[in-house]
Amino acid sequence: MPGTTIVLPQKLKVQFGLSHPRRSEFTTSKLPLPLSRKLRHTRALVASREYPQNADFPRYYGRKEKKPFPIPVVELRRNARQRLKDRKGKPKGRPPPPKQGLVVQSLVPLAYDVYNERITLINNIKRLLKVVHVHACGWCDEIHVGPEGHPFSSCRGKYTSVRKGHHEWTNAVVEDILVPVEAYHLYDRLGNRIRHDERFTVPRIPAVVELCIQAGVNIPDLPTKRRRKPVVWIGRKEFVDADESELPDPVPEPPLKPLLSEIPNSEIVPPSSQEETTLLAEETLAAWDKMRKGSNRLMKMYPVRVCGYCPEIHVGPSGHKVQICGAHKHQQRNGQHGWQAAVLDDLIPPRFVWHLPEPIGEPLKRELRSFYGQAPAVVEMCVQGGAAVPEEYKTTMRLDIGIPSSSKEAEMVV
């Protein structure tokens, strides 16, 4: 009969847990439909979430485990065969500028931004450490952001069996939050690989700084070779520099952008108010995000290698030959590194810490460990400093999961 109203409940995708129900999960819609047509032209209304409620934490790799390849070897071989098949009968293409010894001019401003964002991040973390409490274990590399250290027995350091896995908390420094990853500085990124007897003559600098230098940043204390003509390859691993005698003499140019410098610890001034702390936390979080995204773009053009057995990083087309790998079964490799393509977390490793739902409230409880989330230490510091939680870290921080008030309530959760 026309004029009859049928109430249809919406079909919702609901994730059950301890989170509070949302309003949209129990709403209904009144659609005036004639009985003769009924449900033939109706659509199911689905409410979807922008991000999952929770995600798995980053996996911890033991000393005897090898890092996985970013792309499986089987897929690499399949792609190589497909490239050879597609290239058959076609002229050889021109290699990218870094393989010709040149600098990608469009990425030079980005390299300066990444360098300055790294310095800004270090200076801001030094100031945040004056108002945000960060604890570091004296026996392992675990840290915790909060008024006091967490109670979990997760120490993997020396004498852990005597201490029953408990941590011994001390005050943290910048190096505990930003893991120092160093690499050899290359004067010529296309030159010969560094030999074992040259390990003490070649300087080591932060890997992000080396990546910025190879991408076009000029630092007077760290000179590097800048070619103005592409090299001529005469073999797979042999090349000849092009004749640049016809070109005018190079004129030393000033830096494209002014380079920032680190502030000494004696000159660090803490924020004076909560508003200033919030602004500092937001600026620090923005510098962290820009540094990581900019480094990821540079890594796509300038290759970075990492050892599959240890954290050693090398910025260049192929790894060095220094025999300093002391990881599992290094005797079989004579101390040589097992080089493979690096990912962003190898260059800038995020040190994950437990997320405090209420920094000033109750401390974490050992029996409720499975309900707490995690976040990189920089992000957790900024969130406790007053910054908004970034969208990409909400999955591991588990913000939508309700935390039981006691262990008896936790046992009732399915």
CSV table of C-alpha atoms in Angstrom, one decimal:
chain,number,residue,atom,x,y,z
A,1,MET,CA,0.0,0.0,0.0
A,2,PRO,CA,1.4,3.4,-0.8
A,3,GLY,CA,2.2,5.6,2.1
A,4,THR,CA,3.3,2.7,4.4
A,5,THR,CA,6.6,3.3,6.2
A,6,ILE,CA,9.1,0.4,6.8
A,7,VAL,CA,12.0,0.9,9.3
A,8,LEU,CA,15.2,-0.7,8.1
A,9,PRO,CA,18.2,-1.1,10.5
A,10,GLN,CA,21.5,-0.2,9.0
A,11,LYS,CA,24.1,-2.9,8.5
A,12,LEU,CA,27.2,-1.7,10.4
A,13,LYS,CA,30.7,-3.1,10.5
A,14,VAL,CA,31.2,-3.0,14.3
A,15,GLN,CA,34.5,-4.0,16.0
A,16,PHE,CA,33.7,-5.4,19.4
A,17,GLY,CA,36.0,-4.8,22.3
A,18,LEU,CA,36.2,-2.7,25.4
A,19,SER,CA,35.8,0.6,23.6
A,20,HIS,CA,32.7,2.7,24.2
A,21,PRO,CA,29.9,2.3,21.6
A,22,ARG,CA,29.6,5.1,19.0
A,23,ARG,CA,26.4,6.8,18.2
A,24,SER,CA,26.4,5.7,14.6
A,25,GLU,CA,26.5,2.0,15.5
A,26,PHE,CA,23.0,1.9,16.8
A,27,THR,CA,21.2,4.4,14.5
A,28,THR,CA,18.3,3.5,12.3
A,29,SER,CA,17.0,5.1,9.1
A,30,LYS,CA,13.3,5.5,8.2
A,31,LEU,CA,12.8,5.0,4.5
A,32,PRO,CA,9.2,5.5,3.0
A,33,LEU,CA,8.8,2.5,0.6
A,34,PRO,CA,5.7,1.0,-0.9
A,35,LEU,CA,5.1,-2.6,0.1
A,36,SER,CA,4.8,-3.8,-3.5
A,37,ARG,CA,8.5,-2.8,-4.2
A,38,LYS,CA,9.8,-3.6,-0.7
A,39,LEU,CA,13.6,-4.3,-0.6
A,40,ARG,CA,14.4,-4.6,-4.3
A,41,HIS,CA,16.0,-1.2,-4.7
A,42,THR,CA,17.4,-0.8,-1.2
A,43,ARG,CA,21.1,-0.4,-0.5
A,44,ALA,CA,22.9,-1.7,2.6
A,45,LEU,CA,24.3,1.2,4.6
A,46,VAL,CA,27.8,0.4,5.9
A,47,ALA,CA,29.7,2.5,8.4
A,48,SER,CA,33.5,1.9,7.9
A,49,ARG,CA,36.4,3.2,10.0
A,50,GLU,CA,39.2,5.3,8.6
A,51,TYR,CA,41.8,3.2,10.4
A,52,PRO,CA,41.8,-0.1,12.2
A,53,GLN,CA,41.2,-0.3,15.9
A,54,ASN,CA,44.6,-1.7,16.7
A,55,ALA,CA,47.6,-3.2,14.9
A,56,ASP,CA,50.4,-5.5,15.7
A,57,PHE,CA,53.6,-4.0,17.3
A,58,PRO,CA,56.8,-4.1,15.3
A,59,ARG,CA,58.5,-7.5,15.6
A,60,TYR,CA,61.6,-7.8,17.7
A,61,TYR,CA,64.4,-9.7,15.8
A,62,GLY,CA,66.8,-11.6,18.0
A,63,ARG,CA,70.5,-11.7,17.5
A,64,LYS,CA,70.3,-15.0,15.6
A,65,GLU,CA,67.7,-13.8,13.1
A,66,LYS,CA,68.3,-12.2,9.8
A,67,LYS,CA,66.3,-9.2,8.6
A,68,PRO,CA,63.9,-10.0,5.8
A,69,PHE,CA,64.4,-8.5,2.4
A,70,PRO,CA,62.1,-5.5,1.6
A,71,ILE,CA,61.1,-7.4,-1.5
A,72,PRO,CA,61.3,-11.2,-1.5
A,73,VAL,CA,64.1,-12.7,-3.5
A,74,VAL,CA,61.7,-14.8,-5.6
A,75,GLU,CA,59.9,-11.6,-6.7
A,76,LEU,CA,63.2,-9.8,-7.4
A,77,ARG,CA,64.2,-12.6,-9.8
A,78,ARG,CA,60.8,-12.6,-11.4
A,79,ASN,CA,61.0,-8.8,-12.0
A,80,ALA,CA,64.5,-9.1,-13.3
A,81,ARG,CA,63.5,-11.7,-15.9
A,82,GLN,CA,60.5,-9.6,-16.9
A,83,ARG,CA,62.8,-6.5,-17.4
A,84,LEU,CA,65.2,-8.5,-19.6
A,85,LYS,CA,62.2,-9.8,-21.6
A,86,ASP,CA,60.8,-6.3,-22.1
A,87,ARG,CA,64.2,-4.8,-22.9
A,88,LYS,CA,65.0,-7.3,-25.6
A,89,GLY,CA,65.4,-5.7,-29.0
A,90,LYS,CA,65.2,-2.2,-27.6
A,91,PRO,CA,68.0,0.4,-27.1
A,92,LYS,CA,69.4,0.7,-23.7
A,93,GLY,CA,68.0,3.5,-21.6
A,94,ARG,CA,69.9,6.2,-19.8
A,95,PRO,CA,70.7,5.4,-16.2
A,96,PRO,CA,69.5,7.7,-13.4
A,97,PRO,CA,71.7,10.8,-12.6
A,98,PRO,CA,73.2,9.3,-9.4
A,99,LYS,CA,74.6,6.4,-11.4
A,100,GLN,CA,76.2,8.9,-13.7
A,101,GLY,CA,77.8,10.7,-10.9
A,102,LEU,CA,75.5,13.7,-11.0
A,103,VAL,CA,73.2,15.3,-8.4
A,104,VAL,CA,69.4,15.4,-8.9
A,105,GLN,CA,68.9,19.2,-8.8
A,106,SER,CA,65.2,18.9,-8.0
A,107,LEU,CA,66.0,17.1,-4.8
A,108,VAL,CA,68.7,19.5,-3.5
A,109,PRO,CA,66.2,21.7,-1.6
A,110,LEU,CA,64.7,18.6,-0.1
A,111,ALA,CA,68.1,17.5,1.1
A,112,TYR,CA,68.7,20.8,2.9
A,113,ASP,CA,65.2,20.6,4.5
A,114,VAL,CA,65.9,17.1,5.8
A,115,TYR,CA,69.3,18.2,7.2
A,116,ASN,CA,67.7,21.2,9.0
A,117,GLU,CA,64.7,19.2,10.2
A,118,ARG,CA,67.1,16.8,11.9
A,119,ILE,CA,68.9,19.6,13.7
A,120,THR,CA,65.5,21.1,14.7
A,121,LEU,CA,64.4,17.8,16.0
A,122,ILE,CA,67.5,17.3,18.2
A,123,ASN,CA,67.3,20.8,19.6
A,124,ASN,CA,63.6,20.5,20.4
A,125,ILE,CA,64.0,17.1,22.1
A,126,LYS,CA,66.7,18.6,24.3
A,127,ARG,CA,64.1,21.2,25.4
A,128,LEU,CA,61.3,18.7,25.9
A,129,LEU,CA,63.5,16.5,28.1
A,130,LYS,CA,63.4,19.4,30.6
A,131,VAL,CA,59.6,19.0,31.1
A,132,VAL,CA,58.8,15.5,29.9
A,133,HIS,CA,60.2,12.6,31.9
A,134,VAL,CA,62.0,9.9,29.9
A,135,HIS,CA,63.6,6.9,31.6
A,136,ALA,CA,66.2,4.6,30.1
A,137,CYS,CA,67.3,1.1,31.4
A,138,GLY,CA,70.9,0.9,32.5
A,139,TRP,CA,71.3,-2.7,31.1
A,140,CYS,CA,69.3,-2.7,27.8
A,141,ASP,CA,68.2,-0.3,25.2
A,142,GLU,CA,64.6,0.0,26.3
A,143,ILE,CA,63.2,3.4,27.4
A,144,HIS,CA,59.9,4.7,28.8
A,145,VAL,CA,58.2,8.0,28.6
A,146,GLY,CA,56.4,8.9,31.8
A,147,PRO,CA,56.8,10.0,35.4
A,148,GLU,CA,58.2,6.6,36.4
A,149,GLY,CA,59.4,3.5,34.5
A,150,HIS,CA,57.0,0.7,33.5
A,151,PRO,CA,56.7,-2.4,35.7
A,152,PHE,CA,57.1,-5.0,32.9
A,153,SER,CA,59.8,-7.6,33.2
A,154,SER,CA,61.2,-7.3,29.7
A,155,CYS,CA,64.9,-6.5,30.2
A,156,ARG,CA,67.2,-8.4,27.9
A,157,GLY,CA,70.4,-7.0,29.2
A,158,LYS,CA,73.2,-8.5,31.2
A,159,TYR,CA,72.4,-10.3,34.5
A,160,THR,CA,68.7,-10.3,33.5
A,161,SER,CA,68.1,-13.7,35.2
A,162,VAL,CA,69.5,-12.3,38.5
A,163,ARG,CA,67.1,-9.2,38.3
A,164,LYS,CA,64.3,-11.5,37.0
A,165,GLY,CA,63.8,-9.3,33.9
A,166,HIS,CA,63.3,-6.0,35.9
A,167,HIS,CA,64.7,-2.8,34.5
A,168,GLU,CA,67.0,-0.4,36.4
A,169,TRP,CA,65.8,3.0,35.3
A,170,THR,CA,68.0,6.1,34.8
A,171,ASN,CA,67.5,9.5,33.1
A,172,ALA,CA,67.5,9.3,29.3
A,173,VAL,CA,69.4,11.5,26.9
A,174,VAL,CA,68.9,12.4,23.2
A,175,GLU,CA,70.8,9.4,22.0
A,176,ASP,CA,68.4,7.1,23.8
A,177,ILE,CA,65.4,8.6,21.9
A,178,LEU,CA,67.1,9.1,18.5
A,179,VAL,CA,69.1,6.0,17.9
A,180,PRO,CA,72.6,7.1,16.5
A,181,VAL,CA,73.1,5.4,13.2
A,182,GLU,CA,76.5,6.2,11.6
A,183,ALA,CA,77.9,5.5,8.1
A,184,TYR,CA,81.2,6.1,6.3
A,185,HIS,CA,81.5,9.4,4.5
A,186,LEU,CA,82.3,8.9,0.9
A,187,TYR,CA,84.3,11.5,-1.0
A,188,ASP,CA,83.3,9.9,-4.3
A,189,ARG,CA,80.2,7.7,-4.2
A,190,LEU,CA,81.2,6.0,-7.4
A,191,GLY,CA,84.8,5.4,-6.3
A,192,ASN,CA,86.3,2.2,-5.0
A,193,ARG,CA,84.7,0.4,-2.1
A,194,ILE,CA,86.2,1.1,1.3
A,195,ARG,CA,88.7,-1.6,2.2
A,196,HIS,CA,89.3,-3.1,5.6
A,197,ASP,CA,92.6,-1.3,6.1
A,198,GLU,CA,90.9,2.1,5.4
A,199,ARG,CA,88.4,1.8,8.3
A,200,PHE,CA,90.3,4.3,10.5
A,201,THR,CA,91.1,6.8,7.8
A,202,VAL,CA,87.5,7.3,6.5
A,203,PRO,CA,85.4,9.5,8.8
A,204,ARG,CA,82.0,8.2,10.1
A,205,ILE,CA,79.1,10.6,10.3
A,206,PRO,CA,75.3,10.2,10.9
A,207,ALA,CA,73.7,8.3,8.1
A,208,VAL,CA,71.0,10.9,7.5
A,209,VAL,CA,73.7,13.6,7.1
A,210,GLU,CA,75.6,11.4,4.6
A,211,LEU,CA,72.5,10.9,2.6
A,212,CYS,CA,71.9,14.7,2.5
A,213,ILE,CA,75.5,15.3,1.5
A,214,GLN,CA,75.2,12.9,-1.4
A,215,ALA,CA,71.9,14.5,-2.4
A,216,GLY,CA,73.5,18.0,-2.7
A,217,VAL,CA,74.1,19.5,0.7
A,218,ASN,CA,77.5,21.3,0.8
A,219,ILE,CA,79.3,21.1,4.2
A,220,PRO,CA,82.8,22.6,4.3
A,221,ASP,CA,84.1,20.1,6.8
A,222,LEU,CA,82.9,17.1,4.7
A,223,PRO,CA,84.0,17.7,1.1
A,224,THR,CA,82.7,15.5,-1.6
A,225,LYS,CA,83.2,15.3,-5.4
A,226,ARG,CA,80.7,17.1,-7.6
A,227,ARG,CA,80.8,16.2,-11.2
A,228,ARG,CA,79.4,18.5,-13.9
A,229,LYS,CA,79.4,15.9,-16.7
A,230,PRO,CA,78.1,12.3,-16.6
A,231,VAL,CA,80.7,9.6,-16.4
A,232,VAL,CA,81.4,7.2,-19.3
A,233,TRP,CA,80.9,3.6,-18.3
A,234,ILE,CA,83.3,1.2,-20.1
A,235,GLY,CA,82.3,-1.9,-18.2
A,236,ARG,CA,80.0,-3.2,-15.6
A,237,LYS,CA,82.1,-1.7,-12.7
A,238,GLU,CA,84.6,0.5,-14.6
A,239,PHE,CA,84.0,4.1,-15.7
A,240,VAL,CA,86.0,7.1,-16.9
A,241,ASP,CA,85.3,10.7,-15.9
A,242,ALA,CA,84.2,13.0,-18.7
A,243,ASP,CA,86.5,15.7,-19.8
A,244,GLU,CA,85.5,18.9,-18.0
A,245,SER,CA,88.5,21.0,-19.2
A,246,GLU,CA,86.2,22.9,-21.6
A,247,LEU,CA,84.0,24.0,-18.8
A,248,PRO,CA,84.8,27.2,-16.8
A,249,ASP,CA,86.5,26.8,-13.5
A,250,PRO,CA,84.0,26.0,-10.7
A,251,VAL,CA,83.2,28.8,-8.4
A,252,PRO,CA,82.5,27.9,-4.8
A,253,GLU,CA,78.8,28.6,-4.2
A,254,PRO,CA,77.3,29.4,-0.8
A,255,PRO,CA,74.8,26.9,0.6
A,256,LEU,CA,71.4,26.9,-1.0
A,257,LYS,CA,69.8,27.4,2.4
A,258,PRO,CA,71.4,28.4,5.8
A,259,LEU,CA,72.3,25.2,7.7
A,260,LEU,CA,71.3,25.0,11.4
A,261,SER,CA,73.5,23.9,14.2
A,262,GLU,CA,72.9,22.0,17.4
A,263,ILE,CA,72.5,24.0,20.6
A,264,PRO,CA,74.9,23.0,23.4
A,265,ASN,CA,73.4,21.4,26.4
A,266,SER,CA,74.5,24.3,28.6
A,267,GLU,CA,72.4,26.7,26.5
A,268,ILE,CA,69.2,24.7,26.5
A,269,VAL,CA,66.2,26.7,27.8
A,270,PRO,CA,63.1,24.8,28.9
A,271,PRO,CA,59.6,26.0,27.9
A,272,SER,CA,58.2,28.5,30.4
A,273,SER,CA,54.5,27.6,30.1
A,274,GLN,CA,52.1,24.9,29.0
A,275,GLU,CA,51.2,26.8,25.9
A,276,GLU,CA,54.9,27.0,24.9
A,277,THR,CA,55.3,23.3,25.6
A,278,THR,CA,52.4,22.4,23.3
A,279,LEU,CA,53.7,24.6,20.5
A,280,LEU,CA,57.2,23.0,21.0
A,281,ALA,CA,55.7,19.5,20.9
A,282,GLU,CA,53.8,20.2,17.7
A,283,GLU,CA,56.9,21.6,16.1
A,284,THR,CA,58.9,18.6,17.1
A,285,LEU,CA,56.3,16.2,15.7
A,286,ALA,CA,56.3,18.1,12.4
A,287,ALA,CA,60.1,18.0,12.2
A,288,TRP,CA,60.0,14.2,12.9
A,289,ASP,CA,57.4,13.7,10.1
A,290,LYS,CA,59.2,15.9,7.6
A,291,MET,CA,62.6,14.3,8.2
A,292,ARG,CA,61.2,10.8,7.8
A,293,LYS,CA,59.2,11.5,4.6
A,294,GLY,CA,62.0,13.5,3.1
A,295,SER,CA,64.6,10.8,3.8
A,296,ASN,CA,62.3,8.2,2.3
A,297,ARG,CA,62.1,10.3,-1.0
A,298,LEU,CA,65.9,10.6,-1.1
A,299,MET,CA,66.4,6.9,-0.5
A,300,LYS,CA,64.4,6.1,-3.6
A,301,MET,CA,67.0,8.0,-5.8
A,302,TYR,CA,70.2,7.5,-3.7
A,303,PRO,CA,70.6,3.8,-2.7
A,304,VAL,CA,71.2,2.9,1.0
A,305,ARG,CA,72.4,-0.5,2.1
A,306,VAL,CA,72.0,-2.3,5.4
A,307,CYS,CA,73.5,-5.4,6.8
A,308,GLY,CA,71.0,-8.2,7.2
A,309,TYR,CA,72.7,-9.4,10.4
A,310,CYS,CA,73.6,-6.2,12.2
A,311,PRO,CA,72.5,-2.5,12.2
A,312,GLU,CA,75.4,-1.3,10.0
A,313,ILE,CA,74.3,1.2,7.3
A,314,HIS,CA,76.1,2.3,4.2
A,315,VAL,CA,74.9,5.1,1.9
A,316,GLY,CA,76.0,4.3,-1.6
A,317,PRO,CA,75.4,1.9,-4.5
A,318,SER,CA,77.2,-1.0,-2.9
A,319,GLY,CA,78.3,-1.7,0.7
A,320,HIS,CA,81.9,-1.3,2.0
A,321,LYS,CA,84.3,-4.2,2.6
A,322,VAL,CA,85.2,-3.5,6.2
A,323,GLN,CA,85.1,-6.7,8.2
A,324,ILE,CA,83.5,-5.4,11.4
A,325,CYS,CA,80.3,-7.5,11.5
A,326,GLY,CA,80.1,-9.4,14.8
A,327,ALA,CA,76.6,-10.8,14.4
A,328,HIS,CA,75.5,-14.4,14.5
A,329,LYS,CA,77.9,-16.7,12.5
A,330,HIS,CA,80.1,-13.9,11.5
A,331,GLN,CA,83.1,-16.3,11.4
A,332,GLN,CA,81.6,-18.0,8.4
A,333,ARG,CA,81.5,-14.7,6.6
A,334,ASN,CA,84.9,-13.6,7.8
A,335,GLY,CA,83.3,-10.5,9.4
A,336,GLN,CA,81.9,-9.3,6.1
A,337,HIS,CA,78.4,-7.8,6.1
A,338,GLY,CA,75.5,-9.2,4.3
A,339,TRP,CA,74.3,-6.2,2.4
A,340,GLN,CA,70.7,-5.7,1.2
A,341,ALA,CA,68.5,-2.8,0.4
A,342,ALA,CA,67.6,-0.7,3.4
A,343,VAL,CA,64.2,0.6,4.4
A,344,LEU,CA,63.3,3.8,6.2
A,345,ASP,CA,63.3,2.2,9.6
A,346,ASP,CA,66.9,1.0,9.1
A,347,LEU,CA,68.1,4.6,8.4
A,348,ILE,CA,65.9,6.2,11.1
A,349,PRO,CA,64.9,3.5,13.6
A,350,PRO,CA,61.8,4.4,15.6
A,351,ARG,CA,62.3,3.3,19.2
A,352,PHE,CA,58.9,2.2,20.4
A,353,VAL,CA,57.7,2.8,24.0
A,354,TRP,CA,54.5,2.0,25.9
A,355,HIS,CA,51.8,4.6,25.5
A,356,LEU,CA,50.4,6.1,28.7
A,357,PRO,CA,46.6,6.6,28.4
A,358,GLU,CA,46.8,9.2,31.2
A,359,PRO,CA,50.3,10.5,31.9
A,360,ILE,CA,49.3,12.0,35.2
A,361,GLY,CA,46.9,9.2,36.2
A,362,GLU,CA,47.6,5.7,37.4
A,363,PRO,CA,50.8,4.0,36.2
A,364,LEU,CA,50.8,1.0,34.0
A,365,LYS,CA,49.8,-2.4,35.5
A,366,ARG,CA,51.7,-5.6,34.8
A,367,GLU,CA,48.5,-7.7,34.5
A,368,LEU,CA,47.0,-5.4,31.9
A,369,ARG,CA,50.0,-5.3,29.5
A,370,SER,CA,48.0,-6.7,26.5
A,371,PHE,CA,45.6,-3.8,26.6
A,372,TYR,CA,48.3,-1.0,26.3
A,373,GLY,CA,49.5,0.4,23.0
A,374,GLN,CA,52.9,1.5,21.8
A,375,ALA,CA,54.3,4.5,19.8
A,376,PRO,CA,57.8,5.8,18.8
A,377,ALA,CA,59.5,7.6,21.7
A,378,VAL,CA,59.4,11.0,19.8
A,379,VAL,CA,55.7,10.7,19.2
A,380,GLU,CA,54.9,9.7,22.8
A,381,MET,CA,57.0,12.6,24.1
A,382,CYS,CA,55.1,15.1,21.9
A,383,VAL,CA,51.7,13.6,22.8
A,384,GLN,CA,52.5,13.9,26.5
A,385,GLY,CA,53.7,17.4,25.8
A,386,GLY,CA,50.3,18.5,24.4
A,387,ALA,CA,50.4,17.7,20.6
A,388,ALA,CA,47.6,15.9,18.8
A,389,VAL,CA,48.1,12.2,18.0
A,390,PRO,CA,49.1,11.6,14.4
A,391,GLU,CA,46.7,9.5,12.4
A,392,GLU,CA,49.3,7.0,11.3
A,393,TYR,CA,50.3,6.0,14.9
A,394,LYS,CA,46.8,5.6,16.2
A,395,THR,CA,46.7,1.9,15.2
A,396,THR,CA,49.6,0.8,17.4
A,397,MET,CA,48.6,3.2,20.2
A,398,ARG,CA,45.3,1.4,20.6
A,399,LEU,CA,43.4,4.6,21.5
A,400,ASP,CA,39.9,3.0,20.9
A,401,ILE,CA,40.5,0.1,23.3
A,402,GLY,CA,39.1,0.5,26.8
A,403,ILE,CA,41.4,-0.6,29.6
A,404,PRO,CA,39.9,-2.7,32.4
A,405,SER,CA,40.2,-1.3,35.9
A,406,SER,CA,41.3,-4.6,37.4
A,407,SER,CA,42.7,-8.0,36.5
A,408,LYS,CA,39.3,-9.7,37.3
A,409,GLU,CA,37.6,-7.4,34.7
A,410,ALA,CA,40.4,-8.2,32.2
A,411,GLU,CA,39.7,-12.0,32.6
A,412,MET,CA,36.2,-11.5,31.4
A,413,VAL,CA,37.3,-10.1,28.1
A,414,VAL,CA,37.0,-12.6,25.2
